[in-house]
mmCIF file with all atom_site columns, C-alpha atoms in Angstrom:
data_model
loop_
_atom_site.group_PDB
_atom_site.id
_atom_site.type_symbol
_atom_site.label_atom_id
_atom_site.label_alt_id
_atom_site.label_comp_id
_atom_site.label_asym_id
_atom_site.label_entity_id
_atom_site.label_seq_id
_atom_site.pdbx_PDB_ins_code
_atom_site.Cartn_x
_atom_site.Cartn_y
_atom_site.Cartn_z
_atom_site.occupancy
_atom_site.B_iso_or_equiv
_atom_site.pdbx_formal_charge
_atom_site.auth_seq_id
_atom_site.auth_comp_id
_atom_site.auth_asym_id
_atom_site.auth_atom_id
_atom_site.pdbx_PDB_model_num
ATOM 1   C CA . UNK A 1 1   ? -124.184 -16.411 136.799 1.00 0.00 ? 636 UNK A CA 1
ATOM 2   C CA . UNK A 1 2   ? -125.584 -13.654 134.664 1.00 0.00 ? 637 UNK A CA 1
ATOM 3   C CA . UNK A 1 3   ? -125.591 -11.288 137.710 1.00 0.00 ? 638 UNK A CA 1
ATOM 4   C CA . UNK A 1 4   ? -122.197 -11.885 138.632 1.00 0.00 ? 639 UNK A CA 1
ATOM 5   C CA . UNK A 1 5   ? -120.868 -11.442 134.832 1.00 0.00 ? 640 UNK A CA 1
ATOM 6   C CA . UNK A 1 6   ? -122.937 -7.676  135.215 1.00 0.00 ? 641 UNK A CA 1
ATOM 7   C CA . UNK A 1 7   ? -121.349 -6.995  138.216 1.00 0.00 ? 642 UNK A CA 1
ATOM 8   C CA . UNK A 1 8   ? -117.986 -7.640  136.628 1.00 0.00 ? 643 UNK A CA 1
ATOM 9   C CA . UNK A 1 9   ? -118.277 -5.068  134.067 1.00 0.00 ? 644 UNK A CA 1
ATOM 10  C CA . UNK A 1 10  ? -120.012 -2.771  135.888 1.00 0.00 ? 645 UNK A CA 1
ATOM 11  C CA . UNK A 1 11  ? -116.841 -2.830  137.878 1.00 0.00 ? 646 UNK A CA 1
ATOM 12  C CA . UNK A 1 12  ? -114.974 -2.856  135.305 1.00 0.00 ? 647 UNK A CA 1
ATOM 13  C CA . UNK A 1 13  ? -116.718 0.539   133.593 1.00 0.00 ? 648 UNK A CA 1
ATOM 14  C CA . UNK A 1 14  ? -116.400 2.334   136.901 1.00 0.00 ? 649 UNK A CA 1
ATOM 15  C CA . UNK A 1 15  ? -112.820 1.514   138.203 1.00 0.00 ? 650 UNK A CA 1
ATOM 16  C CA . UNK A 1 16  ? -111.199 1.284   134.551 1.00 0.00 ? 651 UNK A CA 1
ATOM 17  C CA . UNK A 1 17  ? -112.938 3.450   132.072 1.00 0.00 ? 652 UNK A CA 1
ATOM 18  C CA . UNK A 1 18  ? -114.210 5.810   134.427 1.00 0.00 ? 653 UNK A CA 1
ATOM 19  C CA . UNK A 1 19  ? -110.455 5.892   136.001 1.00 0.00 ? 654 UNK A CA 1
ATOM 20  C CA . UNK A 1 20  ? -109.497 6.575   132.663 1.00 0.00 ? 655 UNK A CA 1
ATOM 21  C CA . UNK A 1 21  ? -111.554 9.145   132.131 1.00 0.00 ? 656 UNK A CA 1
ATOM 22  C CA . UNK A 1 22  ? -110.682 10.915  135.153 1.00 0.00 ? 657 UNK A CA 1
ATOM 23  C CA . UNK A 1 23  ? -107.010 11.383  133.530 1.00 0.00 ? 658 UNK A CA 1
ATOM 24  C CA . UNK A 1 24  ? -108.746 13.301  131.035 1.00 0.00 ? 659 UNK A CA 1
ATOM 25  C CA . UNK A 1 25  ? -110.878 15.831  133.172 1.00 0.00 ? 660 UNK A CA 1
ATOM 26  C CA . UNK A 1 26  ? -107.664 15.684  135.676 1.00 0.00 ? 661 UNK A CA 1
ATOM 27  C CA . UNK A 1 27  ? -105.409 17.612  132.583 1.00 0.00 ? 662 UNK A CA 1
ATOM 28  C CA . UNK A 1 28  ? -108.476 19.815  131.872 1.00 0.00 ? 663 UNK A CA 1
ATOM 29  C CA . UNK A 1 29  ? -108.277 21.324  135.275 1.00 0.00 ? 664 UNK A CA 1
ATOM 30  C CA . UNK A 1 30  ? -104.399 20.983  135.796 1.00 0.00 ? 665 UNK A CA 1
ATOM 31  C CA . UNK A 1 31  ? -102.539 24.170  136.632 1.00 0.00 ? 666 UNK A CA 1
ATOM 32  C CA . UNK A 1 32  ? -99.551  22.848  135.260 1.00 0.00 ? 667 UNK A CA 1
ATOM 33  C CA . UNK A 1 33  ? -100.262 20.080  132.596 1.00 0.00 ? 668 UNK A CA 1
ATOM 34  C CA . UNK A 1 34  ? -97.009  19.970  130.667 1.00 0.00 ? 669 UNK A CA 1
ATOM 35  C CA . UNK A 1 35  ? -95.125  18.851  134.265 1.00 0.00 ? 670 UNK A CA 1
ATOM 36  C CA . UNK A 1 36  ? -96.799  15.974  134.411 1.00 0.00 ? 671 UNK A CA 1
ATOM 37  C CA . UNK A 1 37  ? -97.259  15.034  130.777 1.00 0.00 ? 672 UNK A CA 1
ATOM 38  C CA . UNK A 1 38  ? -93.092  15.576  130.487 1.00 0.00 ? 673 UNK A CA 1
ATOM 39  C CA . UNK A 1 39  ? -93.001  13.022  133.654 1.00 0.00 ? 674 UNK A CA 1
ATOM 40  C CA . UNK A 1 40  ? -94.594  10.449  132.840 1.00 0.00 ? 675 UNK A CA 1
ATOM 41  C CA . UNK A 1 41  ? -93.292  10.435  129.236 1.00 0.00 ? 676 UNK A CA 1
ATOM 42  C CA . UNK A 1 42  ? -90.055  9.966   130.883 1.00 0.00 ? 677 UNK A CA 1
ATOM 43  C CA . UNK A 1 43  ? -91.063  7.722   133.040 1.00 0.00 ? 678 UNK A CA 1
ATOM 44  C CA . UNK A 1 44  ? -92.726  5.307   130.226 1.00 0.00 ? 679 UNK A CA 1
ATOM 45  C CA . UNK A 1 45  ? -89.678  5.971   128.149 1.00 0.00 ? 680 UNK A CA 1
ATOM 46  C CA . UNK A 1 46  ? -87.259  4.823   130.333 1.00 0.00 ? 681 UNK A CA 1
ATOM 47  C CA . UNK A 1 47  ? -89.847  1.406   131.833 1.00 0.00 ? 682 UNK A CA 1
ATOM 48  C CA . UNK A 1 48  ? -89.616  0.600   127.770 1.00 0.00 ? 683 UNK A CA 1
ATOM 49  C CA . UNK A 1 49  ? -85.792  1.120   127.171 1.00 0.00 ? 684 UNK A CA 1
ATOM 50  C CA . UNK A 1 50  ? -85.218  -1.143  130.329 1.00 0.00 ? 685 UNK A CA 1
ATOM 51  C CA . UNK A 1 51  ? -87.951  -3.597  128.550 1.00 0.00 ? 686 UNK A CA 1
ATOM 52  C CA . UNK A 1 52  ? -86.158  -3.618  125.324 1.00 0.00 ? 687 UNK A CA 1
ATOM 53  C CA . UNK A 1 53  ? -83.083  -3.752  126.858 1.00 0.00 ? 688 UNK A CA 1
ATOM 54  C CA . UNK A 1 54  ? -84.171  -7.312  128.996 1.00 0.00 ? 689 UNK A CA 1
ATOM 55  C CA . UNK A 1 55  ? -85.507  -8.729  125.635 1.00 0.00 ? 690 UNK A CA 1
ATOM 56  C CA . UNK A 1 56  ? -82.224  -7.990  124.432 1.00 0.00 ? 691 UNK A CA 1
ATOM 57  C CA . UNK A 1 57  ? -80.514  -9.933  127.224 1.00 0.00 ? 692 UNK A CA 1
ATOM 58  C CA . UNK A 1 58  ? -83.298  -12.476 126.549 1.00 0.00 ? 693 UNK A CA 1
ATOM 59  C CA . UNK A 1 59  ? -82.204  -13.351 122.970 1.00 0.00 ? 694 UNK A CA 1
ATOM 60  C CA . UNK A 1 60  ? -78.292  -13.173 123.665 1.00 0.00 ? 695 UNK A CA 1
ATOM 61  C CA . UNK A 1 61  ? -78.965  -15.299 126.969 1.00 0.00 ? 696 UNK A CA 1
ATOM 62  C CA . UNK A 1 62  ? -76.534  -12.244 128.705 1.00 0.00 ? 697 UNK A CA 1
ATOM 63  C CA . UNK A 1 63  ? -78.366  -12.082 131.861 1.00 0.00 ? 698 UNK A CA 1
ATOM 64  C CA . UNK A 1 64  ? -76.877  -13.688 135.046 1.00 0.00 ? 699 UNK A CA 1
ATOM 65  C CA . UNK A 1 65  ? -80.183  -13.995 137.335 1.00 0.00 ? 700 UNK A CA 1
ATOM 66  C CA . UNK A 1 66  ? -82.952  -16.743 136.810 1.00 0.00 ? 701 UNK A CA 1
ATOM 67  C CA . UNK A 1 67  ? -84.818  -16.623 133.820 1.00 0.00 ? 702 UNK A CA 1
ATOM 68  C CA . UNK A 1 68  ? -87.979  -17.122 135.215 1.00 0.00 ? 703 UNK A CA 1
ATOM 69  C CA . UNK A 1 69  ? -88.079  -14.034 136.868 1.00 0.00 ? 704 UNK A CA 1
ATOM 70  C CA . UNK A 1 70  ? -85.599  -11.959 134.227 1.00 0.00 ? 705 UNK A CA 1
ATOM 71  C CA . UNK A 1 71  ? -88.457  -13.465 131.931 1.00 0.00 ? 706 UNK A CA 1
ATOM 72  C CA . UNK A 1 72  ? -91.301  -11.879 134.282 1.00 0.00 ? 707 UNK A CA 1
ATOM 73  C CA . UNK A 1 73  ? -89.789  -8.605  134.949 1.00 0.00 ? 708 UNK A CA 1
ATOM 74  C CA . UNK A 1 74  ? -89.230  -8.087  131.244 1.00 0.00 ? 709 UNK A CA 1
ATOM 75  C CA . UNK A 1 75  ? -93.395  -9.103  131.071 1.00 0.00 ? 710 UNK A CA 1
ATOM 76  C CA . UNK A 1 76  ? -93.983  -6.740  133.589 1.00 0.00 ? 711 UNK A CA 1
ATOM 77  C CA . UNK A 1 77  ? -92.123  -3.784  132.852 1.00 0.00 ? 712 UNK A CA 1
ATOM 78  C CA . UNK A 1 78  ? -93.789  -4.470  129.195 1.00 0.00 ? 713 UNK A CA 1
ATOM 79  C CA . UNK A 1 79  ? -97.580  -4.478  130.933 1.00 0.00 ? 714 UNK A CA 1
ATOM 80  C CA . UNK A 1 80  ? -96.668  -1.325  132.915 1.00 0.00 ? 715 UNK A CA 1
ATOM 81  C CA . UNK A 1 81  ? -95.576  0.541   129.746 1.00 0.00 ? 716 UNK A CA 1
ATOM 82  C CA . UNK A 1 82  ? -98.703  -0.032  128.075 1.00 0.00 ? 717 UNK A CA 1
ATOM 83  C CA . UNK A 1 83  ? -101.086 0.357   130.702 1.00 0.00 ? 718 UNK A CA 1
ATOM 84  C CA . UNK A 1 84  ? -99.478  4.490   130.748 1.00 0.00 ? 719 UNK A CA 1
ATOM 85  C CA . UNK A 1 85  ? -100.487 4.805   127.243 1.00 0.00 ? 720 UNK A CA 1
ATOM 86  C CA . UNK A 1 86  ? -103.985 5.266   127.660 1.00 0.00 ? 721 UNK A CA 1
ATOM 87  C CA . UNK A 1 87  ? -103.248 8.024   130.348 1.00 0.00 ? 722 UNK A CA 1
ATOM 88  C CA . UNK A 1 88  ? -100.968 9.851   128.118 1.00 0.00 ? 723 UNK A CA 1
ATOM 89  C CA . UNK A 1 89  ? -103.147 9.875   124.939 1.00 0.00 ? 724 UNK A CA 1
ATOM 90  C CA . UNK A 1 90  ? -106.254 11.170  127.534 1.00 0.00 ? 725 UNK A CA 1
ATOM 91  C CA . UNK A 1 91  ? -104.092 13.246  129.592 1.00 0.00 ? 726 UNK A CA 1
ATOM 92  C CA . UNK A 1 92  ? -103.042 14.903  125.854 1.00 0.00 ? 727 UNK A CA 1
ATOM 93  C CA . UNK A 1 93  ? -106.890 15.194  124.991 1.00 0.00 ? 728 UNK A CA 1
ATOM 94  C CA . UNK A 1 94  ? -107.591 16.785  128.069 1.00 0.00 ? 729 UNK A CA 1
ATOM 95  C CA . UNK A 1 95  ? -105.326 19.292  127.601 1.00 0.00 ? 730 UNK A CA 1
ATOM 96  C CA . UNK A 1 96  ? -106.874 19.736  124.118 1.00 0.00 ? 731 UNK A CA 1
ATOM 97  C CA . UNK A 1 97  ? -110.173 20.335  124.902 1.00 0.00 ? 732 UNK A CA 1
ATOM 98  C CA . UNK A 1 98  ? -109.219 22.130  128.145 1.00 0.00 ? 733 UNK A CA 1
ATOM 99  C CA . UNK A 1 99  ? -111.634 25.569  127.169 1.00 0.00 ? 734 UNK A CA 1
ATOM 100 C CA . UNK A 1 100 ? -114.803 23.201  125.751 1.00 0.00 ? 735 UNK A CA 1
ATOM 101 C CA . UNK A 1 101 ? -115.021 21.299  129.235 1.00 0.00 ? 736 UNK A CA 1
ATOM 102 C CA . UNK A 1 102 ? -116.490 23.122  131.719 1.00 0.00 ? 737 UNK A CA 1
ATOM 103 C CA . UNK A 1 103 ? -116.475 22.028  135.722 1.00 0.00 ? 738 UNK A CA 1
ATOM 104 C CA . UNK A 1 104 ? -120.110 21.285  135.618 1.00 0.00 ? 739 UNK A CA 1
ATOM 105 C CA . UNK A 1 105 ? -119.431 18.934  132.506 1.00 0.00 ? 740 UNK A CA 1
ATOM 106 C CA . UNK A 1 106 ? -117.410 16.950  135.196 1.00 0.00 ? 741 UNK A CA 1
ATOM 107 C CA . UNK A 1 107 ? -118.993 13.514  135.906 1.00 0.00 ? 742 UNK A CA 1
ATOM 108 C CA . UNK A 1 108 ? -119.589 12.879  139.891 1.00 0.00 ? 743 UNK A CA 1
ATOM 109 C CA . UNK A 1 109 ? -119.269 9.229   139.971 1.00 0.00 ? 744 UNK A CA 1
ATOM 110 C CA . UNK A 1 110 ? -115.280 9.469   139.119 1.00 0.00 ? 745 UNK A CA 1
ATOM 111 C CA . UNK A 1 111 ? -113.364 7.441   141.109 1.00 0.00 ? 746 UNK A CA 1
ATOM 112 C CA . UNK A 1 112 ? -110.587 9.055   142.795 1.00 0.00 ? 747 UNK A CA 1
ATOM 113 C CA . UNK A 1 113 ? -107.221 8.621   143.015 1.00 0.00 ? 748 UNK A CA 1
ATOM 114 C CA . UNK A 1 114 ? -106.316 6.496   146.505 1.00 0.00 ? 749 UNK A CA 1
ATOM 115 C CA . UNK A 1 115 ? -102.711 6.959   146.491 1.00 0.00 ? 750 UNK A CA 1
ATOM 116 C CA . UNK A 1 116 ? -102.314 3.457   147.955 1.00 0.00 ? 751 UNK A CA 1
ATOM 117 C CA . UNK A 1 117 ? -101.284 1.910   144.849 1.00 0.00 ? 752 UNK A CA 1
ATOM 118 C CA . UNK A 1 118 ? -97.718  3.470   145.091 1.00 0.00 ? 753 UNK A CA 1
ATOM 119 C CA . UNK A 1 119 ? -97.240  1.611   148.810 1.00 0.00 ? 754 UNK A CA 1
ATOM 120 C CA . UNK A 1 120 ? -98.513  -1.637  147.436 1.00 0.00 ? 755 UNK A CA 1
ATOM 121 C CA . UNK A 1 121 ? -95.620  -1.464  145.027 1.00 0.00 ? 756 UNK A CA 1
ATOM 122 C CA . UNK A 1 122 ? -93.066  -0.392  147.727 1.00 0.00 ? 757 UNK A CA 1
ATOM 123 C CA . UNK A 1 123 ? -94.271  -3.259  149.311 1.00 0.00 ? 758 UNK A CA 1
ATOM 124 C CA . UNK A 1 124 ? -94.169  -6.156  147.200 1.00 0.00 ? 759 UNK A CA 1
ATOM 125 C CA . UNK A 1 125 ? -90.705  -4.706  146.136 1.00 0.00 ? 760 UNK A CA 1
ATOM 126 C CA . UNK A 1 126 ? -89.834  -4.572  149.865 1.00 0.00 ? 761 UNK A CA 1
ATOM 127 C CA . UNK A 1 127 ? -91.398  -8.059  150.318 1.00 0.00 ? 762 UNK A CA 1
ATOM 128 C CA . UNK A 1 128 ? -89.073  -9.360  146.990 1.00 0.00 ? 763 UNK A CA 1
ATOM 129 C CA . UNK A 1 129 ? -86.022  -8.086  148.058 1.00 0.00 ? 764 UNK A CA 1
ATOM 130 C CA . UNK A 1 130 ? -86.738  -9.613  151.443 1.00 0.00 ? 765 UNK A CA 1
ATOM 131 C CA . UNK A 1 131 ? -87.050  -13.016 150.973 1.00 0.00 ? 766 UNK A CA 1
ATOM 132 C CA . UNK A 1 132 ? -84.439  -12.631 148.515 1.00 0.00 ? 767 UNK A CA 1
ATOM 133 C CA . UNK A 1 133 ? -82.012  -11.626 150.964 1.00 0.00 ? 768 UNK A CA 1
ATOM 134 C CA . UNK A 1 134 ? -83.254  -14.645 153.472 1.00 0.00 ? 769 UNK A CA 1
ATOM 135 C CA . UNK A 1 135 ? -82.941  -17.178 151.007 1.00 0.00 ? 770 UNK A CA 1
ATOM 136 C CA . UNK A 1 136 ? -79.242  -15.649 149.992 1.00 0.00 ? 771 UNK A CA 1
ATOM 137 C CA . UNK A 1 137 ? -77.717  -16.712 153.201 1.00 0.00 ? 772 UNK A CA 1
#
């Protein structure tokens, strides 16, 4: 059991903290830092307005759709919000500290970005959307 509790937060450390971490040495080394900091501001702002705006809904009991899943979206769109904060505040420190780190500084064991994450949101949406459309008929 002890092993398995280890091997948790080693995978933890590597995929999380090191993943955060690689936001940080990511905006040291960015060409253009400011693009992406401006876009994913924007992008948290607006996941939060449409949060605040369901809880809204939530307490006046204005939305027309089931509330367990108005209640979950709201949850989720919440969740997603906060989980950008950490890569704004390190993508902001990178940029900071962008002359003090040098490339050698730079960690190997990173973990890199995959880019599959985007289609495994595409396709839950795609899978939502589907069933809801079979079960509309």
């Amino acid at each position: 059991m002890g092993q398995i509790i280890k091997d948790y937060l080693e995978r933890f450390r590597r995929y999380h903290y090191l993943g955060y971490l690689r936001h940080y040495y990511n905006a040291a080394r960015h060409p253009h830092p400011f693009r992406f900091l401006a876009f994913v501001l924007f992008g948290t702002l607006v996941v939060f307005s449409l949060a605040i705006y369901s809880t809204v809904a939530i307490v006046n009991n204005t939305f027309e759709s089931s509330p367990i899943v108005f209640y979950g979206l709201t949850v989720f769109m919440y969740l997603i919000g906060f989980a950008v904060v950490p890569t704004i505040v390190l993508w902001i420190q990178g940029y900071r500290h962008r002359e003090k780190i040098l490339s050698s500084e730079i960690p190997d064991n990173l973990p890199q970005n995959s880019g599959k994450e985007v289609w495994y949101v595409l396709m839950l949406l795609s899978l939502y959307q589907t069933i809801n459309k079979v079960f509309e008929w």
